[in-house]
PDB file of C-alpha atoms in Angstrom:
ATOM      1  CA  UNK A  29     -11.735   9.733 -12.343  1.00 75.00           C
ATOM      2  CA  UNK A  30     -10.222  10.789  -9.023  1.00 83.00           C
ATOM      3  CA  UNK A  31     -10.650   7.279  -7.573  1.00 94.00           C
ATOM      4  CA  UNK A  32     -10.662   7.433  -3.742  1.00 96.00           C
ATOM      5  CA  UNK A  33     -10.001  10.791  -2.151  1.00 97.00           C
ATOM      6  CA  UNK A  34      -9.352  11.529   1.526  1.00 97.00           C
ATOM      7  CA  UNK A  35      -9.227  14.740   3.530  1.00 96.00           C
ATOM      8  CA  UNK A  36      -7.267  15.992   5.320  1.00 96.00           C
ATOM      9  CA  UNK A  37      -3.807  14.680   4.330  1.00 95.00           C
ATOM     10  CA  UNK A  38      -2.301  15.612   7.676  1.00 96.00           C
ATOM     11  CA  UNK A  39      -3.719  16.394  11.100  1.00 96.00           C
ATOM     12  CA  UNK A  40      -2.355  17.041  14.565  1.00 97.00           C
ATOM     13  CA  UNK A  41      -4.749  16.744  17.495  1.00 97.00           C
ATOM     14  CA  UNK A  42      -4.421  17.176  21.200  1.00 97.00           C
ATOM     15  CA  UNK A  43      -5.607  14.368  23.474  1.00 98.00           C
ATOM     16  CA  UNK A  44      -9.378  14.563  23.909  1.00 97.00           C
ATOM     17  CA  UNK A  45     -10.076  16.518  20.753  1.00 97.00           C
ATOM     18  CA  UNK A  46     -12.415  15.162  18.131  1.00 96.00           C
ATOM     19  CA  UNK A  47     -12.237  15.104  14.359  1.00 96.00           C
ATOM     20  CA  UNK A  48     -13.761  13.494  11.295  1.00 97.00           C
ATOM     21  CA  UNK A  49     -11.804  11.989   8.404  1.00 98.00           C
ATOM     22  CA  UNK A  50     -13.586  12.254   5.103  1.00 97.00           C
ATOM     23  CA  UNK A  51     -13.496   9.746   2.244  1.00 97.00           C
ATOM     24  CA  UNK A  52     -15.197   9.727  -1.127  1.00 97.00           C
ATOM     25  CA  UNK A  53     -15.037   7.436  -4.171  1.00 97.00           C
ATOM     26  CA  UNK A  54     -16.246   8.047  -7.701  1.00 96.00           C
ATOM     27  CA  UNK A  55     -16.176   4.426  -8.982  1.00 95.00           C
ATOM     28  CA  UNK A  56     -19.745   3.588  -8.009  1.00 95.00           C
ATOM     29  CA  UNK A  57     -18.429   0.923  -5.601  1.00 94.00           C
ATOM     30  CA  UNK A  58     -20.754  -0.709  -3.125  1.00 93.00           C
ATOM     31  CA  UNK A  59     -18.244  -1.366  -0.334  1.00 93.00           C
ATOM     32  CA  UNK A  60     -15.981   0.995   1.574  1.00 94.00           C
ATOM     33  CA  UNK A  61     -13.410   0.479   4.335  1.00 95.00           C
ATOM     34  CA  UNK A  62     -11.339   2.282   6.903  1.00 97.00           C
ATOM     35  CA  UNK A  63      -7.914   0.920   7.847  1.00 96.00           C
ATOM     36  CA  UNK A  64      -5.128   2.085  10.088  1.00 96.00           C
ATOM     37  CA  UNK A  65      -1.492   1.375   9.279  1.00 94.00           C
ATOM     38  CA  UNK A  66       1.090   1.120  12.013  1.00 92.00           C
ATOM     39  CA  UNK A  67       4.771   0.117  11.587  1.00 84.00           C
ATOM     40  CA  UNK A  68       5.209  -3.670  11.520  1.00 81.00           C
ATOM     41  CA  UNK A  69       1.489  -4.349  11.767  1.00 84.00           C
ATOM     42  CA  UNK A  70       0.281  -4.026   8.224  1.00 87.00           C
ATOM     43  CA  UNK A  71      -3.233  -2.728   7.698  1.00 92.00           C
ATOM     44  CA  UNK A  72      -5.879  -3.326  10.332  1.00 94.00           C
ATOM     45  CA  UNK A  73      -9.538  -2.916   9.532  1.00 94.00           C
ATOM     46  CA  UNK A  74     -11.366  -0.409  11.727  1.00 96.00           C
ATOM     47  CA  UNK A  75     -14.874  -0.438  10.153  1.00 96.00           C
ATOM     48  CA  UNK A  76     -16.349  -1.312   6.823  1.00 93.00           C
ATOM     49  CA  UNK A  77     -19.560  -0.725   4.953  1.00 93.00           C
ATOM     50  CA  UNK A  78     -20.609  -3.585   2.689  1.00 90.00           C
ATOM     51  CA  UNK A  79     -23.276  -1.460   1.066  1.00 89.00           C
ATOM     52  CA  UNK A  80     -24.985   1.892   1.439  1.00 90.00           C
ATOM     53  CA  UNK A  81     -26.886   1.945   4.749  1.00 89.00           C
ATOM     54  CA  UNK A  82     -24.810  -0.716   6.501  1.00 92.00           C
ATOM     55  CA  UNK A  83     -21.677  -0.563   8.632  1.00 95.00           C
ATOM     56  CA  UNK A  84     -19.825  -3.245  10.580  1.00 92.00           C
ATOM     57  CA  UNK A  85     -16.934  -3.375  13.009  1.00 94.00           C
ATOM     58  CA  UNK A  86     -13.572  -4.605  11.915  1.00 92.00           C
ATOM     59  CA  UNK A  87     -10.599  -5.738  13.928  1.00 91.00           C
ATOM     60  CA  UNK A  88      -9.902  -2.478  15.860  1.00 95.00           C
ATOM     61  CA  UNK A  89     -13.139  -0.419  16.186  1.00 97.00           C
ATOM     62  CA  UNK A  90     -12.728   0.935  19.723  1.00 96.00           C
ATOM     63  CA  UNK A  91     -12.530   4.709  19.855  1.00 96.00           C
ATOM     64  CA  UNK A  92     -13.989   5.218  16.371  1.00 97.00           C
ATOM     65  CA  UNK A  93     -17.359   5.700  14.752  1.00 97.00           C
ATOM     66  CA  UNK A  94     -18.313   5.750  11.058  1.00 97.00           C
ATOM     67  CA  UNK A  95     -21.049   7.073   8.854  1.00 96.00           C
ATOM     68  CA  UNK A  96     -21.906   5.877   5.349  1.00 95.00           C
ATOM     69  CA  UNK A  97     -23.406   9.169   4.203  1.00 89.00           C
ATOM     70  CA  UNK A  98     -24.341   7.894   0.756  1.00 94.00           C
ATOM     71  CA  UNK A  99     -22.905   5.494  -1.798  1.00 95.00           C
ATOM     72  CA  UNK A 100     -19.923   7.791  -2.450  1.00 96.00           C
ATOM     73  CA  UNK A 101     -18.928   8.909   1.029  1.00 97.00           C
ATOM     74  CA  UNK A 102     -17.741   7.103   4.155  1.00 97.00           C
ATOM     75  CA  UNK A 103     -16.462   9.130   7.121  1.00 97.00           C
ATOM     76  CA  UNK A 104     -14.515   8.083  10.208  1.00 98.00           C
ATOM     77  CA  UNK A 105     -14.911   9.977  13.479  1.00 98.00           C
ATOM     78  CA  UNK A 106     -12.624  10.087  16.497  1.00 96.00           C
ATOM     79  CA  UNK A 107     -14.769  11.364  19.370  1.00 93.00           C
ATOM     80  CA  UNK A 108     -11.948  11.799  21.924  1.00 96.00           C
ATOM     81  CA  UNK A 109      -8.528  11.300  20.417  1.00 96.00           C
ATOM     82  CA  UNK A 110      -5.841   9.393  22.291  1.00 97.00           C
ATOM     83  CA  UNK A 111      -2.094   9.087  21.563  1.00 96.00           C
ATOM     84  CA  UNK A 112      -2.687   5.408  20.681  1.00 96.00           C
ATOM     85  CA  UNK A 113      -4.643   6.640  17.659  1.00 97.00           C
ATOM     86  CA  UNK A 114      -1.569   8.206  16.125  1.00 97.00           C
ATOM     87  CA  UNK A 115      -1.385   6.365  12.794  1.00 97.00           C
ATOM     88  CA  UNK A 116      -1.862   6.593   9.072  1.00 96.00           C
ATOM     89  CA  UNK A 117      -5.468   6.060   8.083  1.00 97.00           C
ATOM     90  CA  UNK A 118      -6.503   4.690   4.721  1.00 97.00           C
ATOM     91  CA  UNK A 119      -9.883   4.614   3.128  1.00 97.00           C
ATOM     92  CA  UNK A 120     -10.558   1.991   0.457  1.00 96.00           C
ATOM     93  CA  UNK A 121     -13.418   0.869  -1.719  1.00 95.00           C
ATOM     94  CA  UNK A 122     -14.365  -2.181  -3.737  1.00 93.00           C
ATOM     95  CA  UNK A 123     -17.097  -3.330  -6.049  1.00 88.00           C
ATOM     96  CA  UNK A 124     -18.365  -5.740  -3.412  1.00 81.00           C
ATOM     97  CA  UNK A 125     -17.241  -7.285  -0.159  1.00 76.00           C
ATOM     98  CA  UNK A 126     -18.613 -10.799  -0.032  1.00 69.00           C
ATOM     99  CA  UNK A 127     -16.505 -13.887  -0.301  1.00 64.00           C
ATOM    100  CA  UNK A 128     -15.231 -13.185  -3.785  1.00 72.00           C
ATOM    101  CA  UNK A 129     -11.973 -11.805  -5.052  1.00 78.00           C
ATOM    102  CA  UNK A 130     -12.754  -8.101  -4.948  1.00 87.00           C
ATOM    103  CA  UNK A 131      -9.804  -5.802  -5.420  1.00 91.00           C
ATOM    104  CA  UNK A 132      -9.674  -2.815  -3.065  1.00 94.00           C
ATOM    105  CA  UNK A 133      -8.781   0.675  -4.272  1.00 95.00           C
ATOM    106  CA  UNK A 134      -7.028   2.895  -1.758  1.00 96.00           C
ATOM    107  CA  UNK A 135      -6.931   6.574  -1.061  1.00 96.00           C
ATOM    108  CA  UNK A 136      -3.624   8.424  -0.380  1.00 94.00           C
ATOM    109  CA  UNK A 137      -4.017   8.313   3.389  1.00 95.00           C
ATOM    110  CA  UNK A 138      -4.327  10.720   6.307  1.00 96.00           C
ATOM    111  CA  UNK A 139      -1.381  11.029   8.711  1.00 96.00           C
ATOM    112  CA  UNK A 140      -2.768  11.711  12.182  1.00 97.00           C
ATOM    113  CA  UNK A 141      -0.681  12.621  15.216  1.00 97.00           C
ATOM    114  CA  UNK A 142      -2.262  12.841  18.639  1.00 97.00           C
ATOM    115  CA  UNK A 143      -0.167  14.634  21.269  1.00 96.00           C
TER     116      UNK A 143
ATOM    117  CA  UNK B   7      -8.172 -19.475  12.602  1.00 81.00           C
ATOM    118  CA  UNK B   8      -7.211 -17.587   9.482  1.00 86.00           C
ATOM    119  CA  UNK B   9      -3.903 -15.728   9.339  1.00 92.00           C
ATOM    120  CA  UNK B  10      -1.454 -14.210   6.868  1.00 94.00           C
ATOM    121  CA  UNK B  11       2.315 -14.194   7.412  1.00 95.00           C
ATOM    122  CA  UNK B  12       4.897 -12.334   5.431  1.00 96.00           C
ATOM    123  CA  UNK B  13       8.115 -14.024   6.351  1.00 92.00           C
ATOM    124  CA  UNK B  14      10.513 -11.159   5.804  1.00 94.00           C
ATOM    125  CA  UNK B  15      10.045  -7.660   7.153  1.00 94.00           C
ATOM    126  CA  UNK B  16      12.860  -6.229   5.027  1.00 96.00           C
ATOM    127  CA  UNK B  17      14.565  -7.463   1.901  1.00 97.00           C
ATOM    128  CA  UNK B  18      17.649  -5.619   0.612  1.00 97.00           C
ATOM    129  CA  UNK B  19      18.745  -6.543  -2.914  1.00 97.00           C
ATOM    130  CA  UNK B  20      21.043  -5.138  -5.575  1.00 97.00           C
ATOM    131  CA  UNK B  21      19.661  -3.664  -8.766  1.00 97.00           C
ATOM    132  CA  UNK B  22      19.103  -6.220 -11.576  1.00 97.00           C
ATOM    133  CA  UNK B  23      19.154  -9.132  -9.082  1.00 98.00           C
ATOM    134  CA  UNK B  24      16.129 -11.443  -8.719  1.00 98.00           C
ATOM    135  CA  UNK B  25      13.900 -11.169  -5.675  1.00 98.00           C
ATOM    136  CA  UNK B  26      11.267 -13.294  -3.931  1.00 97.00           C
ATOM    137  CA  UNK B  27       8.933 -11.936  -1.258  1.00 98.00           C
ATOM    138  CA  UNK B  28       7.286 -14.674   0.739  1.00 98.00           C
ATOM    139  CA  UNK B  29       3.671 -14.957   1.908  1.00 97.00           C
ATOM    140  CA  UNK B  30       2.048 -17.832   3.725  1.00 97.00           C
ATOM    141  CA  UNK B  31      -1.484 -18.108   5.034  1.00 96.00           C
ATOM    142  CA  UNK B  32      -3.495 -20.402   7.258  1.00 94.00           C
ATOM    143  CA  UNK B  33      -7.020 -21.348   6.269  1.00 90.00           C
ATOM    144  CA  UNK B  34      -9.541 -24.196   6.228  1.00 86.00           C
ATOM    145  CA  UNK B  35     -11.620 -22.542   3.484  1.00 87.00           C
ATOM    146  CA  UNK B  36     -10.857 -21.516  -0.045  1.00 87.00           C
ATOM    147  CA  UNK B  37      -9.049 -18.219  -0.597  1.00 89.00           C
ATOM    148  CA  UNK B  38      -8.407 -15.414  -3.022  1.00 92.00           C
ATOM    149  CA  UNK B  39      -4.931 -13.916  -3.010  1.00 94.00           C
ATOM    150  CA  UNK B  40      -3.558 -10.453  -3.685  1.00 96.00           C
ATOM    151  CA  UNK B  41      -0.286  -8.561  -3.664  1.00 97.00           C
ATOM    152  CA  UNK B  42      -0.360  -4.761  -3.219  1.00 97.00           C
ATOM    153  CA  UNK B  43       2.488  -2.286  -3.440  1.00 97.00           C
ATOM    154  CA  UNK B  44       2.840   0.930  -1.489  1.00 95.00           C
ATOM    155  CA  UNK B  45       5.308   3.558  -2.657  1.00 94.00           C
ATOM    156  CA  UNK B  46       6.491   6.136  -0.075  1.00 89.00           C
ATOM    157  CA  UNK B  47       3.756   8.433   1.122  1.00 86.00           C
ATOM    158  CA  UNK B  48       1.122   6.842  -1.076  1.00 90.00           C
ATOM    159  CA  UNK B  49      -1.808   4.464  -0.759  1.00 91.00           C
ATOM    160  CA  UNK B  50      -1.708   0.827  -1.777  1.00 94.00           C
ATOM    161  CA  UNK B  51      -2.213  -0.261  -5.381  1.00 95.00           C
ATOM    162  CA  UNK B  52      -2.827  -3.745  -6.747  1.00 95.00           C
ATOM    163  CA  UNK B  53       0.130  -5.603  -8.242  1.00 97.00           C
ATOM    164  CA  UNK B  54      -1.626  -8.861  -9.060  1.00 96.00           C
ATOM    165  CA  UNK B  55      -4.290 -11.258  -7.854  1.00 94.00           C
ATOM    166  CA  UNK B  56      -5.175 -14.924  -7.959  1.00 93.00           C
ATOM    167  CA  UNK B  57      -8.828 -15.838  -8.125  1.00 90.00           C
ATOM    168  CA  UNK B  58      -8.847 -19.202  -9.929  1.00 86.00           C
ATOM    169  CA  UNK B  59      -7.287 -21.047 -12.831  1.00 87.00           C
ATOM    170  CA  UNK B  60      -3.558 -20.995 -13.550  1.00 89.00           C
ATOM    171  CA  UNK B  61      -1.565 -20.875 -10.375  1.00 90.00           C
ATOM    172  CA  UNK B  62       1.045 -18.592 -11.926  1.00 95.00           C
ATOM    173  CA  UNK B  63      -0.227 -15.076 -12.226  1.00 96.00           C
ATOM    174  CA  UNK B  64       1.475 -12.081 -13.798  1.00 96.00           C
ATOM    175  CA  UNK B  65       1.067  -8.538 -12.656  1.00 95.00           C
ATOM    176  CA  UNK B  66       2.267  -5.075 -13.391  1.00 94.00           C
ATOM    177  CA  UNK B  67       5.898  -3.956 -13.513  1.00 93.00           C
ATOM    178  CA  UNK B  68       7.201  -7.458 -14.337  1.00 96.00           C
ATOM    179  CA  UNK B  69       6.094  -9.088 -11.090  1.00 97.00           C
ATOM    180  CA  UNK B  70       4.581 -12.562 -10.915  1.00 97.00           C
ATOM    181  CA  UNK B  71       3.383 -14.836  -8.124  1.00 97.00           C
ATOM    182  CA  UNK B  72       2.622 -18.510  -7.764  1.00 96.00           C
ATOM    183  CA  UNK B  73      -0.185 -19.996  -5.705  1.00 95.00           C
ATOM    184  CA  UNK B  74       0.842 -23.211  -3.987  1.00 94.00           C
ATOM    185  CA  UNK B  75      -2.235 -24.715  -2.369  1.00 92.00           C
ATOM    186  CA  UNK B  76      -0.415 -27.567  -0.642  1.00 93.00           C
ATOM    187  CA  UNK B  77       2.053 -25.199   0.995  1.00 93.00           C
ATOM    188  CA  UNK B  78      -0.575 -22.439   1.452  1.00 95.00           C
ATOM    189  CA  UNK B  79       1.816 -19.906  -0.048  1.00 96.00           C
ATOM    190  CA  UNK B  80       1.660 -17.098  -2.566  1.00 97.00           C
ATOM    191  CA  UNK B  81       5.207 -15.850  -3.094  1.00 98.00           C
ATOM    192  CA  UNK B  82       5.932 -12.793  -5.192  1.00 98.00           C
ATOM    193  CA  UNK B  83       8.888 -12.822  -7.619  1.00 98.00           C
ATOM    194  CA  UNK B  84      10.666 -10.557 -10.052  1.00 98.00           C
ATOM    195  CA  UNK B  85      13.629 -11.780 -12.149  1.00 97.00           C
ATOM    196  CA  UNK B  86      15.418  -8.407 -12.239  1.00 97.00           C
ATOM    197  CA  UNK B  87      14.591  -5.526  -9.946  1.00 97.00           C
ATOM    198  CA  UNK B  88      15.023  -1.800 -10.508  1.00 97.00           C
ATOM    199  CA  UNK B  89      15.703   1.051  -8.124  1.00 96.00           C
ATOM    200  CA  UNK B  90      12.124   2.155  -8.702  1.00 95.00           C
ATOM    201  CA  UNK B  91      10.814  -1.116  -7.199  1.00 97.00           C
ATOM    202  CA  UNK B  92      11.837   0.128  -3.754  1.00 97.00           C
ATOM    203  CA  UNK B  93       8.552   0.088  -1.830  1.00 97.00           C
ATOM    204  CA  UNK B  94       6.572  -1.842   0.722  1.00 96.00           C
ATOM    205  CA  UNK B  95       4.698  -4.926  -0.489  1.00 97.00           C
ATOM    206  CA  UNK B  96       1.627  -6.357   1.171  1.00 96.00           C
ATOM    207  CA  UNK B  97       0.133  -9.803   0.754  1.00 97.00           C
ATOM    208  CA  UNK B  98      -3.651  -9.916   1.284  1.00 95.00           C
ATOM    209  CA  UNK B  99      -5.938 -12.918   1.525  1.00 92.00           C
ATOM    210  CA  UNK B 100      -9.732 -13.001   1.207  1.00 90.00           C
ATOM    211  CA  UNK B 101     -11.164 -16.043   2.990  1.00 87.00           C
ATOM    212  CA  UNK B 102     -14.279 -17.617   1.549  1.00 83.00           C
ATOM    213  CA  UNK B 103     -16.288 -17.582   4.766  1.00 78.00           C
ATOM    214  CA  UNK B 104     -19.542 -16.219   3.384  1.00 71.00           C
ATOM    215  CA  UNK B 105     -18.990 -12.707   4.668  1.00 71.00           C
ATOM    216  CA  UNK B 106     -16.227 -10.140   4.417  1.00 76.00           C
ATOM    217  CA  UNK B 107     -12.876 -11.403   5.658  1.00 82.00           C
ATOM    218  CA  UNK B 108      -9.727 -10.005   4.095  1.00 88.00           C
ATOM    219  CA  UNK B 109      -6.515  -9.992   6.110  1.00 91.00           C
ATOM    220  CA  UNK B 110      -3.366  -8.099   5.145  1.00 93.00           C
ATOM    221  CA  UNK B 111       0.105  -9.301   6.021  1.00 94.00           C
ATOM    222  CA  UNK B 112       2.460  -7.055   8.007  1.00 93.00           C
ATOM    223  CA  UNK B 113       4.332  -6.015   4.846  1.00 94.00           C
ATOM    224  CA  UNK B 114       7.815  -6.521   3.391  1.00 96.00           C
ATOM    225  CA  UNK B 115       9.972  -3.517   2.712  1.00 96.00           C
ATOM    226  CA  UNK B 116      11.986  -4.066  -0.494  1.00 97.00           C
ATOM    227  CA  UNK B 117      15.072  -1.922  -0.711  1.00 97.00           C
ATOM    228  CA  UNK B 118      16.888  -1.971  -4.073  1.00 97.00           C
ATOM    229  CA  UNK B 119      20.494  -0.832  -3.956  1.00 96.00           C
ATOM    230  CA  UNK B 120      22.552   0.484  -6.863  1.00 94.00           C
TER     231      UNK B 120
END
C-alpha cells in the first residue's frame, strides 16, 4: 500500500499562475483533507471532503478550490497564485470524519513557492 | 470556543534525558486526543491517541501521554530520548460537536543533543 500520495513534491509559481495539486489514497477511506503548514502556525485546514461527492470549507479556504474526483482522489486548485500561498501543503485521509476519534494519514507534502 | 495550545515552541534536551511536551485545550464538549510526529521533510504520522478508557496511553517509539480532564491537558512524555527523536510534534484534538472539527496545535520542535 502506498498510503497517501501527492504530486508534485515541489513547485515554483509566478504570481497569477494557476496549478492543481493532486492527492490519492489507496486505503478506501471516506474522508480526505487539504492542509497548509506555515512556520509557527501548525496545520490549518483549507478544505475537506467528508465523503465522495461532498466538500466543505475549512479554516482558510480563500484562494483555493477543490474537487473530490472519486473516492480515491482529492485535488486542490489555486486559480491565481499569490505570494501568501507560499507554504507546504499536505493531503490527508481518514476512515471517517464525524465526531469520533478518526486518525488521519498524511501524504509527504508539496512545497509551493509563489514569487 | 475550542482551541489547542502547545506551550513550548522548541524543546532542547540532551540524549537519554526525559522529556515532556505540553498540550492544553479548551472545550465545552468531549474530545478525542492525538499526538503526531513529523520528521524533517516528511508528512505527519500518528504517535498515539486517546479515545476512551485508561487515561495513560502508550504509543510508538517509547512515547506515552496522559489525559487529564480536569486540567484539559494531554502532555506527551518519554523517559529517555534518542537523537532520532529530533522532530516536530503536533497535538491534535477532535471536538465532539456532531460534525468534523479537529484542530492541530502549532507544534513543538524537539531537538535532542548528543
